[in-house]
Short mmCIF file of C-alpha atoms in Angstrom, two decimals:
data_model
loop_
_atom_site.label_atom_id
_atom_site.label_comp_id
_atom_site.label_asym_id
_atom_site.label_seq_id
_atom_site.Cartn_x
_atom_site.Cartn_y
_atom_site.Cartn_z
CA MET A 1 163.34 76.48 25.32
CA SER A 2 163.39 79.75 23.38
CA VAL A 3 160.62 80.78 20.97
CA MET A 4 163.10 80.54 18.06
CA THR A 5 164.11 77.02 19.09
CA THR A 6 160.47 76.00 19.50
CA MET A 7 159.48 77.29 16.05
CA SER A 8 162.52 75.59 14.52
CA HIS A 9 161.49 72.31 16.16
CA TYR A 10 157.96 72.50 14.76
CA SER A 11 159.21 73.63 11.34
CA SER A 12 161.28 70.44 11.24
CA LEU A 13 158.22 68.38 12.10
CA VAL A 14 156.21 70.05 9.36
CA PHE A 15 159.04 69.43 6.86
CA VAL A 16 158.98 65.72 7.72
CA LEU A 17 155.20 65.68 7.25
CA LEU A 18 155.61 67.42 3.89
CA CYS A 19 158.00 64.72 2.75
CA LEU A 20 155.62 61.98 3.81
CA CYS A 21 152.33 63.53 2.75
CA ASN A 22 152.00 61.42 -0.40
CA LEU A 23 152.43 58.11 1.40
CA TYR A 24 148.79 57.17 1.66
CA SER A 25 148.94 53.95 3.62
CA SER A 26 145.93 51.78 2.93
CA GLU A 27 148.15 48.98 4.22
CA ALA A 28 148.31 50.73 7.60
CA LEU A 29 144.53 51.02 7.68
CA ASN A 30 143.97 47.39 6.76
CA GLY A 31 146.64 46.10 9.09
CA GLY A 32 145.87 48.53 11.87
CA PHE A 33 147.92 51.40 13.18
CA SER A 34 148.75 53.21 16.41
CA VAL A 35 149.30 56.84 17.36
CA GLU A 36 150.91 58.42 20.40
CA MET A 37 148.64 59.77 23.13
CA ILE A 38 150.26 62.80 24.75
CA HIS A 39 149.23 63.49 28.34
CA ARG A 40 148.41 67.17 28.80
CA ASP A 41 151.08 67.43 31.54
CA SER A 42 153.80 65.87 29.37
CA PRO A 43 156.68 68.09 28.16
CA LYS A 44 155.43 67.21 24.66
CA SER A 45 152.09 68.89 25.36
CA PRO A 46 151.18 72.49 24.46
CA PHE A 47 149.65 72.71 27.96
CA TYR A 48 152.93 71.83 29.71
CA ASN A 49 153.97 74.30 32.38
CA SER A 50 157.53 73.75 33.59
CA THR A 51 156.95 75.86 36.71
CA GLU A 52 154.25 73.53 38.08
CA THR A 53 155.16 70.80 40.54
CA GLN A 54 154.01 67.22 40.15
CA PHE A 55 151.44 67.74 42.89
CA GLN A 56 150.12 70.98 41.39
CA ARG A 57 149.46 69.04 38.19
CA ILE A 58 147.63 66.36 40.15
CA SER A 59 145.53 68.99 41.91
CA ASN A 60 144.60 70.57 38.57
CA ALA A 61 143.68 67.17 37.12
CA LEU A 62 141.39 66.46 40.07
CA SER A 63 139.62 69.78 39.59
CA ARG A 64 139.19 69.20 35.85
CA SER A 65 137.83 65.74 36.56
CA ILE A 66 135.10 67.05 38.85
CA ILE A 67 134.11 69.84 36.44
CA ARG A 68 133.92 67.38 33.54
CA VAL A 69 131.70 64.84 35.30
CA ASN A 70 129.40 67.47 36.79
CA HIS A 71 128.53 68.57 33.27
CA PHE A 72 128.09 65.17 31.62
CA ASN A 73 124.33 65.43 32.08
CA LYS A 74 124.35 68.75 30.19
CA SER A 75 126.24 67.39 27.22
CA PHE A 76 123.40 66.60 24.83
CA VAL A 77 120.70 68.77 23.33
CA SER A 78 117.54 68.46 21.30
CA ALA A 79 117.82 68.29 17.54
CA ASN A 80 116.33 71.80 17.26
CA THR A 81 119.01 73.48 19.33
CA PRO A 82 121.52 75.30 17.10
CA GLN A 83 124.33 75.31 19.66
CA ALA A 84 125.53 71.99 21.08
CA PRO A 85 127.01 72.12 24.58
CA VAL A 86 129.48 69.30 25.15
CA THR A 87 131.59 68.15 28.07
CA SER A 88 133.68 70.60 30.01
CA ALA A 89 137.33 70.47 31.02
CA LEU A 90 137.92 68.83 27.63
CA GLY A 91 140.24 65.87 28.35
CA GLU A 92 143.58 64.64 29.63
CA TYR A 93 145.22 63.34 26.44
CA LEU A 94 146.13 64.89 23.09
CA VAL A 95 147.17 63.65 19.66
CA SER A 96 149.41 65.36 17.12
CA TYR A 97 148.18 65.31 13.52
CA ALA A 98 148.64 67.15 10.23
CA ILE A 99 145.89 68.98 8.36
CA GLY A 100 145.65 70.13 4.74
CA THR A 101 147.76 69.95 1.60
CA PRO A 102 150.56 70.86 2.19
CA PRO A 103 150.15 69.57 5.76
CA ILE A 104 150.29 71.79 8.84
CA GLN A 105 150.86 70.29 12.28
CA ALA A 106 148.11 70.58 14.90
CA PHE A 107 147.38 69.25 18.39
CA GLY A 108 143.90 68.08 19.33
CA ILE A 109 142.54 66.97 22.70
CA LEU A 110 141.16 63.44 22.43
CA ASP A 111 137.60 63.52 23.74
CA THR A 112 135.20 60.57 23.91
CA GLY A 113 132.56 63.13 24.91
CA SER A 114 132.76 65.00 21.58
CA ASP A 115 131.69 64.11 18.06
CA ILE A 116 133.11 66.88 15.87
CA THR A 117 136.85 67.24 15.37
CA TRP A 118 137.65 70.95 15.08
CA LEU A 119 140.67 73.23 14.95
CA GLN A 120 141.35 76.95 14.74
CA CYS A 121 141.39 78.46 11.24
CA GLN A 122 142.35 81.70 9.55
CA PRO A 123 140.90 84.27 9.20
CA CYS A 124 140.33 84.62 12.94
CA LYS A 125 137.51 86.69 14.34
CA ARG A 126 138.71 85.52 17.72
CA CYS A 127 141.41 82.90 18.29
CA PHE A 128 143.44 81.78 21.29
CA LYS A 129 147.21 81.35 21.35
CA GLN A 130 148.60 78.03 20.15
CA ILE A 131 152.20 76.88 19.73
CA THR A 132 151.77 75.76 16.10
CA PRO A 133 150.72 78.03 13.22
CA ILE A 134 146.95 78.51 12.89
CA PHE A 135 145.68 76.61 9.85
CA ASP A 136 144.90 78.78 6.81
CA PRO A 137 142.45 76.86 4.57
CA SER A 138 143.07 79.24 1.65
CA LYS A 139 146.58 77.79 1.35
CA SER A 140 145.39 74.16 1.22
CA LYS A 141 144.65 72.41 -2.09
CA THR A 142 142.24 69.95 -0.47
CA PHE A 143 139.99 72.18 1.65
CA ASN A 144 136.27 72.47 0.87
CA THR A 145 133.35 73.73 2.94
CA ILE A 146 130.26 71.53 3.30
CA GLY A 147 126.98 72.81 1.88
CA CYS A 148 123.85 73.44 3.90
CA THR A 149 121.66 71.08 1.89
CA THR A 150 123.88 68.03 2.47
CA ASN A 151 123.00 65.06 4.67
CA THR A 152 126.31 65.62 6.47
CA CYS A 153 125.24 69.08 7.62
CA ARG A 154 121.84 67.84 8.76
CA SER A 155 123.26 64.86 10.66
CA VAL A 156 125.67 66.80 12.90
CA GLN A 157 124.45 68.30 16.16
CA GLY A 158 125.17 71.97 16.64
CA THR A 159 124.99 72.95 12.95
CA SER A 160 122.95 75.74 11.39
CA CYS A 161 122.39 77.35 7.99
CA PRO A 162 122.07 81.12 7.45
CA SER A 163 120.69 80.31 3.98
CA SER A 164 120.28 77.32 1.70
CA THR A 165 123.20 78.47 -0.44
CA SER A 166 125.64 79.10 2.42
CA SER A 167 128.17 76.74 3.91
CA CYS A 168 127.23 74.58 6.91
CA LYS A 169 128.00 76.38 10.18
CA TYR A 170 128.76 74.65 13.48
CA SER A 171 128.73 76.01 17.02
CA LEU A 172 130.09 74.19 20.06
CA SER A 173 129.97 75.40 23.66
CA TYR A 174 131.82 73.72 26.53
CA ALA A 175 130.73 74.14 30.13
CA ASP A 176 134.15 75.47 31.21
CA GLY A 177 133.74 78.43 28.83
CA THR A 178 135.60 77.00 25.83
CA ASN A 179 133.70 77.44 22.57
CA SER A 180 134.17 77.28 18.82
CA GLN A 181 132.16 78.48 15.82
CA GLY A 182 132.99 78.13 12.15
CA ASP A 183 132.49 76.13 8.95
CA LEU A 184 131.94 72.38 8.77
CA SER A 185 134.39 71.32 6.07
CA PHE A 186 136.16 68.55 4.19
CA GLU A 187 139.95 68.38 4.52
CA THR A 188 142.77 65.84 4.39
CA LEU A 189 143.89 64.72 7.86
CA THR A 190 147.14 62.81 8.37
CA LEU A 191 148.01 60.79 11.47
CA ALA A 192 151.61 59.87 12.30
CA SER A 193 151.59 56.15 13.00
CA THR A 194 154.00 54.76 15.60
CA ASN A 195 154.16 51.39 13.82
CA GLY A 196 154.24 52.26 10.12
CA PRO A 197 153.87 55.01 7.50
CA PRO A 198 151.58 58.01 8.06
CA VAL A 199 147.85 57.43 7.62
CA LYS A 200 146.13 59.94 5.34
CA ILE A 201 142.34 60.40 5.57
CA PRO A 202 141.01 62.35 2.57
CA ARG A 203 137.75 64.33 2.80
CA PHE A 204 137.73 64.17 6.58
CA GLU A 205 134.77 66.09 8.03
CA ILE A 206 136.21 68.73 10.36
CA GLY A 207 135.16 71.99 11.95
CA CYS A 208 137.19 74.99 10.78
CA GLY A 209 136.81 77.43 13.68
CA HIS A 210 137.07 81.17 13.06
CA ASN A 211 135.66 82.29 16.41
CA ASN A 212 137.20 80.35 19.30
CA PHE A 213 137.87 80.73 22.99
CA VAL A 214 139.64 78.39 25.38
CA SER A 215 139.53 78.69 29.16
CA SER A 216 143.24 77.99 29.73
CA GLU A 217 146.19 80.29 29.11
CA ARG A 218 147.90 77.86 26.77
CA GLY A 219 145.94 76.54 23.82
CA ASN A 220 146.14 73.48 21.64
CA SER A 221 144.61 73.61 18.14
CA GLY A 222 141.21 72.17 19.07
CA ILE A 223 139.44 68.84 19.70
CA VAL A 224 139.62 65.36 18.17
CA GLY A 225 136.22 63.74 18.69
CA LEU A 226 136.23 60.05 19.63
CA GLY A 227 132.54 59.75 20.52
CA ARG A 228 129.87 57.57 18.93
CA ALA A 229 128.51 60.13 16.44
CA PRO A 230 128.93 59.64 12.65
CA VAL A 231 131.49 62.46 12.32
CA SER A 232 133.84 61.27 15.06
CA LEU A 233 137.34 60.13 14.08
CA VAL A 234 136.46 56.50 14.82
CA ASN A 235 133.36 56.47 12.62
CA GLN A 236 135.00 58.41 9.79
CA LEU A 237 137.73 55.78 9.64
CA GLY A 238 134.76 53.41 9.28
CA PRO A 239 135.09 49.96 7.69
CA SER A 240 138.84 50.42 7.24
CA ILE A 241 139.32 49.80 10.98
CA GLY A 242 136.39 47.43 11.45
CA GLY A 243 134.92 49.68 14.14
CA LYS A 244 137.81 48.85 16.49
CA PHE A 245 139.98 51.14 18.60
CA SER A 246 141.85 50.65 21.85
CA TYR A 247 144.20 52.48 24.18
CA CYS A 248 146.76 51.58 26.80
CA LEU A 249 147.38 54.27 29.43
CA VAL A 250 150.80 54.25 31.06
CA PRO A 251 151.02 55.01 34.80
CA ALA A 252 150.76 58.71 35.67
CA LEU A 253 154.33 59.02 36.92
CA SER A 254 155.98 57.31 33.94
CA PRO A 255 158.99 59.11 32.39
CA PRO A 256 158.24 61.47 29.46
CA SER A 257 159.95 59.06 27.08
CA VAL A 258 157.14 56.55 27.67
CA SER A 259 153.79 57.36 26.06
CA SER A 260 150.29 55.91 26.00
CA LYS A 261 149.06 54.49 22.69
CA LEU A 262 145.80 54.81 20.76
CA ASN A 263 145.29 51.89 18.38
CA PHE A 264 142.95 51.36 15.42
CA GLY A 265 141.82 48.36 13.36
CA ASN A 266 143.71 45.09 13.76
CA ALA A 267 146.20 46.84 16.05
CA ALA A 268 143.30 47.48 18.44
CA VAL A 269 142.25 43.87 18.94
CA VAL A 270 142.29 42.86 22.61
CA SER A 271 142.49 39.09 23.02
CA GLY A 272 144.36 36.27 24.71
CA ARG A 273 144.61 34.97 28.23
CA GLY A 274 143.09 37.25 30.86
CA THR A 275 140.87 39.20 28.45
CA VAL A 276 137.34 39.94 29.68
CA SER A 277 134.57 41.63 27.70
CA THR A 278 131.37 43.48 28.55
CA PRO A 279 128.52 44.90 26.43
CA LEU A 280 128.81 48.48 25.21
CA TYR A 281 125.68 50.62 25.28
CA SER A 282 124.61 53.91 23.77
CA ARG A 283 121.79 56.40 24.26
CA ASN A 284 119.87 58.53 21.80
CA ARG A 285 121.68 61.71 20.72
CA GLU A 286 124.56 61.02 23.13
CA VAL A 287 128.13 60.38 22.04
CA PHE A 288 129.30 58.69 25.25
CA TYR A 289 130.22 55.04 25.72
CA TYR A 290 128.21 53.30 28.45
CA LEU A 291 128.90 50.11 30.41
CA ASN A 292 126.72 48.29 32.93
CA LEU A 293 128.26 48.11 36.42
CA GLU A 294 126.60 45.42 38.54
CA ALA A 295 128.71 45.66 41.69
CA ILE A 296 132.08 46.70 43.07
CA SER A 297 134.13 44.58 45.49
CA VAL A 298 136.71 45.53 48.08
CA GLY A 299 138.62 42.32 48.64
CA ARG A 300 135.81 39.80 49.22
CA ASN A 301 133.28 42.42 50.27
CA ARG A 302 130.90 42.81 47.32
CA ILE A 303 128.79 45.97 47.16
CA GLU A 304 125.79 45.60 44.87
CA VAL A 305 124.88 48.55 42.73
CA GLY A 306 121.20 47.64 42.44
CA SER A 307 119.07 50.59 41.39
CA SER A 308 121.61 53.20 42.51
CA LEU A 309 122.94 53.84 39.02
CA PRO A 310 120.51 55.54 36.63
CA ARG A 311 119.56 54.01 33.29
CA ALA A 312 117.29 56.78 32.03
CA GLY A 313 117.40 57.08 28.26
CA GLY A 314 118.86 53.65 27.57
CA LYS A 315 120.80 50.66 28.86
CA GLY A 316 124.11 50.99 30.62
CA ASN A 317 124.65 52.92 33.81
CA MET A 318 128.26 54.12 33.76
CA ILE A 319 130.29 56.16 31.27
CA ILE A 320 133.78 54.89 30.47
CA ASP A 321 135.94 57.93 29.77
CA SER A 322 139.66 58.40 29.20
CA GLY A 323 139.26 62.17 29.66
CA THR A 324 138.19 61.98 33.33
CA THR A 325 140.90 61.34 35.93
CA LEU A 326 138.85 60.04 38.87
CA THR A 327 136.20 57.33 39.03
CA PHE A 328 132.79 58.53 40.20
CA LEU A 329 130.13 56.46 41.99
CA PRO A 330 126.62 57.37 43.20
CA ASN A 331 126.58 58.79 46.72
CA ASP A 332 125.08 55.73 48.44
CA VAL A 333 127.36 53.26 46.63
CA TYR A 334 130.41 55.41 47.31
CA SER A 335 129.60 55.65 51.04
CA LYS A 336 129.56 51.84 51.39
CA PHE A 337 132.61 51.53 49.15
CA GLU A 338 134.71 54.03 51.12
CA SER A 339 133.78 52.36 54.43
CA ALA A 340 134.81 48.97 53.05
CA VAL A 341 138.17 50.33 51.85
CA ALA A 342 138.79 52.07 55.20
CA LYS A 343 138.25 48.77 57.05
CA GLU A 344 140.90 47.06 54.94
CA VAL A 345 143.65 49.69 54.88
CA LYS A 346 145.90 49.71 57.95
CA LEU A 347 147.82 52.91 57.18
CA GLN A 348 147.71 56.08 59.28
CA PRO A 349 144.90 58.42 58.12
CA ALA A 350 145.80 61.77 56.56
CA LYS A 351 144.08 64.71 54.88
CA ASP A 352 144.13 65.70 51.23
CA PRO A 353 145.87 69.12 51.03
CA ASN A 354 143.66 69.87 47.99
CA GLN A 355 140.52 69.18 50.07
CA VAL A 356 139.08 67.15 47.19
CA LEU A 357 139.50 63.48 48.12
CA SER A 358 138.07 62.23 51.39
CA LEU A 359 139.94 58.99 52.17
CA CYS A 360 143.70 59.56 52.48
CA TYR A 361 146.64 57.93 54.23
CA LYS A 362 150.26 58.59 55.06
CA ALA A 363 152.50 56.54 52.77
CA THR A 364 156.10 57.59 52.14
CA SER A 365 156.92 54.58 49.97
CA ASP A 366 155.49 53.91 46.50
CA LYS A 367 154.63 50.44 47.76
CA PHE A 368 151.81 50.29 50.28
CA ASP A 369 149.20 47.66 51.11
CA VAL A 370 145.69 48.32 49.81
CA PRO A 371 142.96 45.81 48.95
CA VAL A 372 142.33 44.65 45.40
CA ILE A 373 139.15 46.25 44.09
CA THR A 374 137.03 44.53 41.46
CA ALA A 375 134.68 46.36 39.11
CA HIS A 376 131.97 43.84 38.21
CA PHE A 377 130.70 44.86 34.78
CA SER A 378 128.19 42.61 33.03
CA GLY A 379 130.22 39.55 32.04
CA ALA A 380 133.56 41.11 32.98
CA ASN A 381 135.33 41.35 36.33
CA VAL A 382 138.06 44.00 36.07
CA LEU A 383 140.74 43.85 38.78
CA LEU A 384 142.01 47.20 40.06
CA PHE A 385 145.23 47.44 42.04
CA GLY A 386 146.79 50.29 44.05
CA LEU A 387 147.99 51.96 40.84
CA ASN A 388 144.35 52.18 39.68
CA THR A 389 142.67 53.07 42.94
CA PHE A 390 144.99 55.44 44.84
CA THR A 391 146.85 58.57 43.74
CA ARG A 392 149.67 60.45 45.45
CA VAL A 393 148.53 64.01 46.20
CA SER A 394 151.60 65.23 48.11
CA ASP A 395 154.84 63.94 49.60
CA GLY A 396 153.83 61.16 51.97
CA VAL A 397 150.07 61.26 51.28
CA VAL A 398 148.00 58.99 49.01
CA CYS A 399 144.24 59.18 48.50
CA LEU A 400 141.50 56.95 47.16
CA ALA A 401 140.95 58.07 43.55
CA PHE A 402 137.17 57.72 43.69
CA GLN A 403 134.52 60.34 44.34
CA PRO A 404 130.81 60.42 45.15
CA SER A 405 128.67 62.11 42.54
CA GLN A 406 125.07 63.03 41.88
CA SER A 407 125.90 63.18 38.19
CA THR A 408 126.49 60.30 35.77
CA PRO A 409 128.83 57.64 37.24
CA THR A 410 132.12 57.49 35.36
CA PHE A 411 134.97 54.99 35.05
CA GLY A 412 138.01 57.30 34.87
CA ASN A 413 141.51 57.05 33.46
CA LEU A 414 143.43 56.33 36.68
CA ALA A 415 141.36 53.15 37.03
CA GLN A 416 142.30 52.24 33.44
CA GLN A 417 146.10 52.54 33.81
CA ASN A 418 148.07 49.47 32.72
CA ILE A 419 144.93 47.99 31.18
CA LEU A 420 144.56 47.47 27.44
CA VAL A 421 141.03 48.75 26.80
CA GLY A 422 139.49 47.79 23.46
CA TYR A 423 136.27 49.06 21.88
CA ASP A 424 134.51 47.05 19.17
CA LEU A 425 131.69 49.17 17.75
CA GLN A 426 130.51 46.38 15.45
CA LYS A 427 130.10 43.83 18.23
CA ASN A 428 129.25 46.59 20.78
CA THR A 429 131.72 45.35 23.37
CA VAL A 430 134.53 46.74 25.49
CA SER A 431 137.38 44.36 26.40
CA PHE A 432 139.93 44.66 29.21
CA LYS A 433 143.30 42.98 29.60
CA LEU A 434 145.82 43.66 32.36
CA VAL A 435 149.18 44.54 30.75
CA ASP A 436 152.26 46.69 31.27
CA CYS A 437 151.37 49.64 29.05
CA THR A 438 154.97 50.94 29.15
CA LYS A 439 155.93 47.92 27.02
CA GLN A 440 153.11 48.11 24.49
#
C-alpha cells in the first residue's frame, strides 16, 4: 500500500469519526459495548510487517513474552519515586480510538500492566514515527492540562510538579527502553463500538507525551492502560460499566477478517453453562490482576503448587495477562509439569529452531494428540486444550507454550484463546467460559 493510499484510508476514518463525534451514547455505556482488539501482527496493526513470515512473528512474540515477564517484578515503585517504570515489551493487542474535538484517530497498545493511557502530542521534543497524525492539543476544543494541586495529580504514580502553579507532569519508563514524558491532561476520548454507536468519554485523564521513545521501528500512538489503578480506562469508565470488562481472544492463526473483542459493562458479563469463577486479588501500588493457582494437571496427573508460587505483598500468586504470549511457571513446578506432559505425548521429539521452548515435537498436521491440561485456580478448573498449550514454531514443529521462570508466574494469552475471560472489579472475580471466539 502506498503512503498516499494509506493517508487517504486514515483520512476517511477520521471523517467518519468527525461525523459521529456528537453521538454520545449513554445507552451504549448502560447496555454495554464492545471494541475490536487488533493483534500487533494483524495487517490492521501499525506494527505489521508484510516481509515477516508467520514463524518470524511467532519468534518475536516469544522473545517479547520473556522480556515482559522478566520485568514484572520491576514494574512498581515507591510513592516518592518521580519516574514509574512499568512492564516491558508493552503488549500483544491494540485498540483504535479517537482523541479530541474534532477527533483524531490513534492506536494504543492495550496493557493490563499499565495505569496511565498516553499518546504522543505536539509539540514534540522527541517523538517516534506513527502512521496516524500526531495529536495537536492546541487544535482541540476539549483539551485541558491537570493542575499540580489536584487530587488526580497526587494519585497517579510517576507524576511530578516543577511548581505549584504548573501543570501535572508524568514520566513513564519501560524496561525495553520505551519511555514517555509529558502533561497529565483531560481530553475527550471516543471508542468505536462494534455493536452500537461510538462511545464518547469526556474529561478522560490521559498523558499527553511530548518526549517519547519506542524501541521498535514502527510506532503506534501510545498505551491504553487496563490495570487496576484509578486512571486506567476500566476505572475511568467507572459505574457506567459496573466494573466489568471481558475479552475473547481468537486463535493465533485466525484470518485477518476475524478479530478478538474487548467488552465492557453488560456486554462483558460471563455466565451460563460451563462458566467457572475464581477470586481476583490485588497488591499495594501494583496495577496487575492476580489469581491463586492451586495446582496444574496433565490428564489425571495433578501437580500441586504448594509454596512454589510467591505471595509476597498480598494474596494471589499468578498474574493473568493478555499482553504476555506464553504461560510461565516457577522452575520446580515447570520441571514436574514438563515431565508429565512428555510422558503423555507420543510424538517424535524435535528442537525449537528459536532455542526458546524446551519441549517440542514433530507434527505436520494441525491435529495432533496432546493431553488436556487443567489449571486449578481457587474455585475454578480451567480446561486447556492443544490450542492453548502448544504453538507451532516452524513447519512440522510444535512446542509446549509454557516456560520456567524465576519471576512472577503468569497466565498468558495463548492459554486464554477461545475462552471468554470476564473481570468483575466490584465482586473481585475472574470468570472463564470455553467458547469459539471467532463467533463472538
